[in-house]
XYZ file of C-alpha atoms in Angstrom:
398
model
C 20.387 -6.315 -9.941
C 17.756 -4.127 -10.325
C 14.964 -6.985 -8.995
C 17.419 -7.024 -5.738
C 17.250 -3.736 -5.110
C 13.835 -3.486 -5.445
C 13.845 -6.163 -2.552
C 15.762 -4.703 -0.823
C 13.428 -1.431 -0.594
C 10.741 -3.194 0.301
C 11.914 -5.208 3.244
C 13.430 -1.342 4.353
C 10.091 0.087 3.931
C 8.074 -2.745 5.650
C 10.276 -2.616 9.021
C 10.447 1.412 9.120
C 6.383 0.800 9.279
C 6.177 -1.735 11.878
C 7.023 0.846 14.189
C 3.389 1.584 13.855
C 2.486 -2.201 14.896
C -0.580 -2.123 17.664
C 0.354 -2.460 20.884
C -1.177 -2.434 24.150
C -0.973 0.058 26.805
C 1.375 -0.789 30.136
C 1.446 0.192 33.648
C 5.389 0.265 33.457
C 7.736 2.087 36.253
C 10.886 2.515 34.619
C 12.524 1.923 30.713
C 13.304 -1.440 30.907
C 9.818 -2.151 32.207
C 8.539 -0.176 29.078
C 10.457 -1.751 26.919
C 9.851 -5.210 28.243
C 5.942 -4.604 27.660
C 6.669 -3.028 24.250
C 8.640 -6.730 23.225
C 5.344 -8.657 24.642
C 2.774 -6.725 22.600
C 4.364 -6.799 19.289
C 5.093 -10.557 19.954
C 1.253 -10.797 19.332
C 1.533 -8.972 16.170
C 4.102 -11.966 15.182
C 6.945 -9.553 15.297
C 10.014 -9.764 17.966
C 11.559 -6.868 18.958
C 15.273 -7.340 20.251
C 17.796 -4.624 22.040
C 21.087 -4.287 23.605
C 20.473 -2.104 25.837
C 17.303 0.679 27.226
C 18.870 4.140 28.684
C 16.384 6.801 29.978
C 13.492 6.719 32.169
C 9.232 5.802 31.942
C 9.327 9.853 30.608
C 11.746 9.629 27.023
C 13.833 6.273 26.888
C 16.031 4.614 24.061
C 16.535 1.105 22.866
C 20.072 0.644 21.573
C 21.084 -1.779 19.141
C 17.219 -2.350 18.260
C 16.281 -5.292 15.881
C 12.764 -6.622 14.620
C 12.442 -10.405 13.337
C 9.164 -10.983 11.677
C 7.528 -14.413 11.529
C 8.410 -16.803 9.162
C 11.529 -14.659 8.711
C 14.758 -15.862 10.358
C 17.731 -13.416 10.429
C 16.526 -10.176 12.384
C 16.270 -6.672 10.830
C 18.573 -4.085 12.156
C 16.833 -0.783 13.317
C 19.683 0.562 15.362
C 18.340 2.761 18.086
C 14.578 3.887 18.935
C 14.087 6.507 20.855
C 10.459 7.212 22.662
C 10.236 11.011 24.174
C 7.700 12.799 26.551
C 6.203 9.982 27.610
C 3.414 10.679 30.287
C 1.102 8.300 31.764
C -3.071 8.847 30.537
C -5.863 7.072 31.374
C -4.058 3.953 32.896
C -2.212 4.086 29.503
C 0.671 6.224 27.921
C 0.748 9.286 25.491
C 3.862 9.416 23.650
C 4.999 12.591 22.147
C 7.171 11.433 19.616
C 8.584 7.696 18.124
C 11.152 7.920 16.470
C 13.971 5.541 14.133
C 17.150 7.090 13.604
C 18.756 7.731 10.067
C 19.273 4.072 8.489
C 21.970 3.306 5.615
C 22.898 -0.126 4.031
C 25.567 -0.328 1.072
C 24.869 -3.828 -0.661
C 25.819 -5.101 -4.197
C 26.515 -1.338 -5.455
C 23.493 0.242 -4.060
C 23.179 2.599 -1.818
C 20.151 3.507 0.389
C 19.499 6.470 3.147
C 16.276 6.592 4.541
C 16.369 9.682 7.179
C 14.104 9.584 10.563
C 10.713 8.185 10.573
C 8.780 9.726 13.725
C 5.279 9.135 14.655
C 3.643 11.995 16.836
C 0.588 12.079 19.481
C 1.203 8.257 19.731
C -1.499 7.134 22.377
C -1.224 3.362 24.532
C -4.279 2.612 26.019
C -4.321 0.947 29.299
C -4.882 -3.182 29.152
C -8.639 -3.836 29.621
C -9.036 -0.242 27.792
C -13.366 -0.670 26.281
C -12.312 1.388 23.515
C -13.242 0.492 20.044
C -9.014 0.587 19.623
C -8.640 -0.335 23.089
C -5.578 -2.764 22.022
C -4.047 -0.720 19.771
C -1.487 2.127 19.568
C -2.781 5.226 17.297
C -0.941 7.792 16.323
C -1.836 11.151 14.899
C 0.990 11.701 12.526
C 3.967 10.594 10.480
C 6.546 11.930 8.706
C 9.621 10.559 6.823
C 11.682 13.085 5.449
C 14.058 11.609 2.115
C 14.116 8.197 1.445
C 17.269 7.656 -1.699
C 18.486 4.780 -3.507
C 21.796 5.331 -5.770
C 23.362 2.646 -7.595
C 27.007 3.515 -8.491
C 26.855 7.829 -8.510
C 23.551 7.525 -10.304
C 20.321 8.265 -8.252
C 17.909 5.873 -8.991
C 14.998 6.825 -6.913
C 14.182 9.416 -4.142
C 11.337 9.499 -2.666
C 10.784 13.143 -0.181
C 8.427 14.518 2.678
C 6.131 11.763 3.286
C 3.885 12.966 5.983
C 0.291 11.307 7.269
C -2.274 12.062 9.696
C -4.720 10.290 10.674
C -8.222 10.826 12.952
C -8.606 8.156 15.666
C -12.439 6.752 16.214
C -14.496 8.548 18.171
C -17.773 9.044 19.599
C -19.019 6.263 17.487
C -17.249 7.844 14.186
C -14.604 6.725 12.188
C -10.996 6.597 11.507
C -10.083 8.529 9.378
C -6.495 9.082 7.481
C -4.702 10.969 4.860
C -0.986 10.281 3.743
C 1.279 10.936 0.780
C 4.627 11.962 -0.410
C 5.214 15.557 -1.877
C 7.562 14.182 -4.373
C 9.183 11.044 -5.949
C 12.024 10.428 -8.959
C 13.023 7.560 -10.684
C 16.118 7.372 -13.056
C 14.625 4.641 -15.249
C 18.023 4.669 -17.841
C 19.120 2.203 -15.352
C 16.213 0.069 -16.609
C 18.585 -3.344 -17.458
C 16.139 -5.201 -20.515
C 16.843 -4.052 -23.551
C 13.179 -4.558 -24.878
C 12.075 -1.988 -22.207
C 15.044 0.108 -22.186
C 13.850 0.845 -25.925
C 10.282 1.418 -25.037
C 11.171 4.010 -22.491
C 13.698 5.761 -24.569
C 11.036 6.007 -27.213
C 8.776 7.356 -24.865
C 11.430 9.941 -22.920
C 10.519 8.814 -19.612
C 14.434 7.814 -18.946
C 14.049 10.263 -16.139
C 10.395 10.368 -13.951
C 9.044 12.589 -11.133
C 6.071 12.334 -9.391
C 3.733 12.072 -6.134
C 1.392 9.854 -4.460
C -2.012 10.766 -2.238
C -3.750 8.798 -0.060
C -6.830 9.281 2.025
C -9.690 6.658 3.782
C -11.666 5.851 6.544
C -12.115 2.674 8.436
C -14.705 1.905 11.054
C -13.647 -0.481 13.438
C -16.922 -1.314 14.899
C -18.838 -2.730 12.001
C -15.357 -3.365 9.835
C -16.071 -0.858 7.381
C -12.780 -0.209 5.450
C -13.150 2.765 2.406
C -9.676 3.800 0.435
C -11.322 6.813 -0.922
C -7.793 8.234 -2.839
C -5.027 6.115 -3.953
C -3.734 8.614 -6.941
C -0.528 8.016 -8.054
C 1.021 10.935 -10.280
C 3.731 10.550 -12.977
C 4.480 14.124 -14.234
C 3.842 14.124 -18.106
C 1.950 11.021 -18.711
C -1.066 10.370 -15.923
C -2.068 9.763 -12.743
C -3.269 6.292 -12.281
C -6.164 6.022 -8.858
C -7.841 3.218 -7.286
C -10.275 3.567 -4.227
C -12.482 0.231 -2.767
C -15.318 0.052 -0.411
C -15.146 -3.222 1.914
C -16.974 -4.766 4.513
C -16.525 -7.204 7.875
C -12.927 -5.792 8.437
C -13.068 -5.870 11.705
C -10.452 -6.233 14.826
C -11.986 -9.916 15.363
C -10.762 -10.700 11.868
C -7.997 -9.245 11.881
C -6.928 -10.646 15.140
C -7.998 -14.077 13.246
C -5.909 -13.159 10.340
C -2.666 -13.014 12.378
C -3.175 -15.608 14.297
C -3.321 -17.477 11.322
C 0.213 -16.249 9.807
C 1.539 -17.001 13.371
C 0.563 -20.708 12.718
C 2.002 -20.796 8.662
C 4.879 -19.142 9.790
C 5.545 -21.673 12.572
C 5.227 -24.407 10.178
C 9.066 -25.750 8.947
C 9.835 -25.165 5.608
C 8.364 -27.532 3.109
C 5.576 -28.264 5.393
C 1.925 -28.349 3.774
C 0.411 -25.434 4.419
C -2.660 -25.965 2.197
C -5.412 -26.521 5.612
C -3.957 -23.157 6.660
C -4.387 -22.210 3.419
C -7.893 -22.934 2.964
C -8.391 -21.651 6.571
C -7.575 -18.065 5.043
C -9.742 -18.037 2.181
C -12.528 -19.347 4.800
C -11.739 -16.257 6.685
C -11.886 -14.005 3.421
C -15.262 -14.885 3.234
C -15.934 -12.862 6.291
C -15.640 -9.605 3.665
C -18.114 -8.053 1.717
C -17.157 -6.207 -1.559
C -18.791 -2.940 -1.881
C -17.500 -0.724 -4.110
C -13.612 -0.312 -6.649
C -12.831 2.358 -9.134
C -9.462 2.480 -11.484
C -9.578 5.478 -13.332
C -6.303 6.887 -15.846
C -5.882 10.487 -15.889
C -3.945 11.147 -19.033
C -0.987 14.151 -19.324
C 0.258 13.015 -22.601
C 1.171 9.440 -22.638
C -1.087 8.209 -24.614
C -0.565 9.746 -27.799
C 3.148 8.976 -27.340
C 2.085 5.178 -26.714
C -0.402 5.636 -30.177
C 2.896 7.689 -32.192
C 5.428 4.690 -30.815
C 3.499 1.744 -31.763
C 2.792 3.343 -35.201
C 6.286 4.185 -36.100
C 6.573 0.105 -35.203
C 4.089 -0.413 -37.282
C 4.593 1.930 -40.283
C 1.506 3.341 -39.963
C 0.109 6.751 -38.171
C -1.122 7.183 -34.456
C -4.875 7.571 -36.216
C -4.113 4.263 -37.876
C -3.577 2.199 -34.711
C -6.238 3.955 -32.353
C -8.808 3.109 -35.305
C -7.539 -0.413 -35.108
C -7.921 -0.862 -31.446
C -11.522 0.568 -31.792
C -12.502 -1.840 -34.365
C -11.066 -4.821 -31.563
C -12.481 -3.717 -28.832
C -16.663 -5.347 -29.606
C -14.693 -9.150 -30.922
C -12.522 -8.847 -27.851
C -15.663 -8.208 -25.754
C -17.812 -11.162 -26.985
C -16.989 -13.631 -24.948
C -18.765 -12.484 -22.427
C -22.115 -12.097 -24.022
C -23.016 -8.994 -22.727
C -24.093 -6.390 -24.979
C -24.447 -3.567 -22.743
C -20.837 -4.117 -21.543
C -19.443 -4.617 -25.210
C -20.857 -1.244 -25.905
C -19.979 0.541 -22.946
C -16.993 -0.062 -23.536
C -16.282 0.209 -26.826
C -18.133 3.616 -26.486
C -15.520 4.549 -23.138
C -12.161 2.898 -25.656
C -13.527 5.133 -28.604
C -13.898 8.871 -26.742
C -10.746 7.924 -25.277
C -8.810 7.011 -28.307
C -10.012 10.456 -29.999
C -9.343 12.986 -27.023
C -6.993 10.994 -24.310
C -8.350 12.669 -20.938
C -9.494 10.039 -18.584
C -10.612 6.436 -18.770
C -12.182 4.773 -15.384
C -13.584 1.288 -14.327
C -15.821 0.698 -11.780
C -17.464 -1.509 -9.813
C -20.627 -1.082 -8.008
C -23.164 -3.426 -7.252
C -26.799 -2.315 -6.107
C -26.265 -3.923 -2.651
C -22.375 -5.252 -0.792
C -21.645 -8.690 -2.288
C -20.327 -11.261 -0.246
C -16.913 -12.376 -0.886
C -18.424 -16.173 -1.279
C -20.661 -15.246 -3.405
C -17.993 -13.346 -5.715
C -15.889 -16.688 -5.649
C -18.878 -18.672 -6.659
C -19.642 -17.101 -9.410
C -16.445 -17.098 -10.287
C -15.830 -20.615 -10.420
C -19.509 -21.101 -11.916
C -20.435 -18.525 -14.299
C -17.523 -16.084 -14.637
C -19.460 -14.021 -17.315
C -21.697 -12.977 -14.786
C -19.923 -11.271 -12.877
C -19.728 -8.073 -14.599
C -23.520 -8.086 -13.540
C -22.952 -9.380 -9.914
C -19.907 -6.271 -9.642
C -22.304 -3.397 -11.573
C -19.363 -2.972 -13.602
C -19.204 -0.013 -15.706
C -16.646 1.836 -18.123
C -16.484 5.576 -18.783
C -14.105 7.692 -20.359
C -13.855 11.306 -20.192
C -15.948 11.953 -17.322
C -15.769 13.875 -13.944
């Protein structure tokens, strides 16, 4: 049950966010005109927008009844109405003041979900032809979702609240940039169904989580650079796991190549062999250049709790077990043959292990590394990698 709720969630969360799809701009007179354009541009995003009916005028309309059906998907998605207010035209294009869903709820299989408005502000629609780097694409400056709950029963298994982001559109030659997060999440994890990890998270007393997410990045659409600088996420008394990466050639050709792409695969009829298409994406993955990753841990306690619960397992003490995974850590490392590695990170595993404060992988190679080149060497000599990557491991460290 759980698994379906998740699923649930996810498809909710993906078509609240396609309100952002790019679009480009119109020279419409009137709503339906509007609206009309709006349906043709995020067609070529291989999504179809559907209504019952458009009320207002070119200034604030609404679409009533509004659904989305994304391709490769065949029973539409239910937004209900969309309203778009203090519309004005700019440039040949449109500035939008505000976009907004209104309040969704869906009672399925014993769960219930809310998700409150989702508005995007300063939305901007450039005119068609627009020489803009973004030229055929809709930006927006902000977003904000207020409460997003799921309950199961009378028990409230997640919330999510005040989700907000803003981002910077390109100009002047400079990049994108964007910030995002939610103030504050909680999961009821008691309702966890498997036994094996209902026990595990007893042991632990994590039955009941809070938490929040950051975000923050910068992507140049000229040259396709594409940098997730923050991607923390926080769980309040055990860590705060973040990623960031550093890629190259993501550009608006390939991304434009990328959904044309999915348009074909999702116009194929089920069962069909999709491998050519398939081999036709990793030919356009190729097109990227890997230049930088982190994962670093931030612990708040959960370690030691992991160290005292696997000891009591094993009838032995926390010191016991983290002396143990020490001593594993160099035989576990040999098969790659590379003694710097082995004893950076047996070093990182070891500081760790005696003073739990932060533990981070990265990856950064001397110069970017073509995607190819990464699968190669893959395929060919996957113990060289480490070297191709500049992988390091740390522990402790600022």
């Amino acid at each position: 049950m759980m698994t379906q709720h998740r699923s649930a969630f996810r498809k909710l969360a993906l078509t609240t966010f396609l309100v952002a799809l790019p679009l480009h701009g119109a020279f419409a007179q009137d709503a339906t005109a509007v609206a009309e354009r709006l349906k043709g541009l995020m067609a070529l995003q291989n999504v179809t927008l559907g209504w019952s009916g458009v009320s207002g005028d070119a200034s604030e309309m609404v679409l009533e009844g509004t659904t989305i059906t994304v391709a490769g998907e065949d029973k539409p998605f239910e937004i209900g109405k969309l309203t778009l207010s203090g519309v004005t035209e700019e440039n040949g294009g449109y500035k939008i003041e505000t976009i907004s869903t209104e309040p969704y709820n869906l009672n399925k299989d014993g769960a219930t979900v809310d998700v409150s408005e989702f508005t995007l502000g300063n939305v901007s629609l450039p005119a068609e032809g627009s020489t803009e780097p973004l030229g055929s694409i809709m930006m927006y400056e902000t977003a904000a979702l207020e409460n997003v709950s799921i309950k199961v029963g009378d028990k409230q298994a997640f919330q999510m609240s005040n989700f907000e982001a803003q981002i910077t559109p390109p100009k002047d030659g400079k990049a994108m940039d964007f910030t995002g997060g939610a103030e504050k999440f909680t999961a009821d994890l008691s309702l966890v169904e498997d036994p094996k990890s209902k026990e595990v998270i007893d042991a632990l007393g994590y039955q009941a989580i809070s938490g929040s997410f950051d975000m923050a990045g910068t992507w140049q659409p000229t040259d396709g650079n594409m940098a997730l600088t923050k991607y923390d996420i926080t769980v309040d008394n055990a860590g705060t796991l973040g990623m960031t990466f550093d890629l190259g050639g993501y550009t608006l050709a390939f991304l434009k190549s990328v959904q044309d792409l999915q348009k074909q695969m999702a116009a194929q009829p089920e069962g069909a062999d999709n491998s050519a298409q398939g081999l036709a994406m990793l030919g356009l993955m190729q097109q990227l250049t890997f230049n930088a990753a982190t994962v670093r841990f931030d612990d708040d306690s959960i370690t030691n709790k992991v160290l005292d619960y696997v000891a009591k397992q094993q009838g032995m003490t926390a010191k016991d077990i983290a002396n143990q995974a020490k001593a594993i850590v160099p035989f576990m490392m040999m098969e790659l043959n590379n003694a710097e590695l082995t004893k950076q990170v047996t070093d990182a595993v070891t500081a760790y292990l005696d003073d739990p404060k932060s533990l981070e992988i990265a990856a950064k190679p001397g110069s970017p590394v073509p995607f190819a080149l990464l699968a190669a060497n893959g395929m060919a000599n996957p113990k060289e990698l480490p070297n191709t990557l500049g992988l390091t491991v740390k522990a402790n460290q600022d």
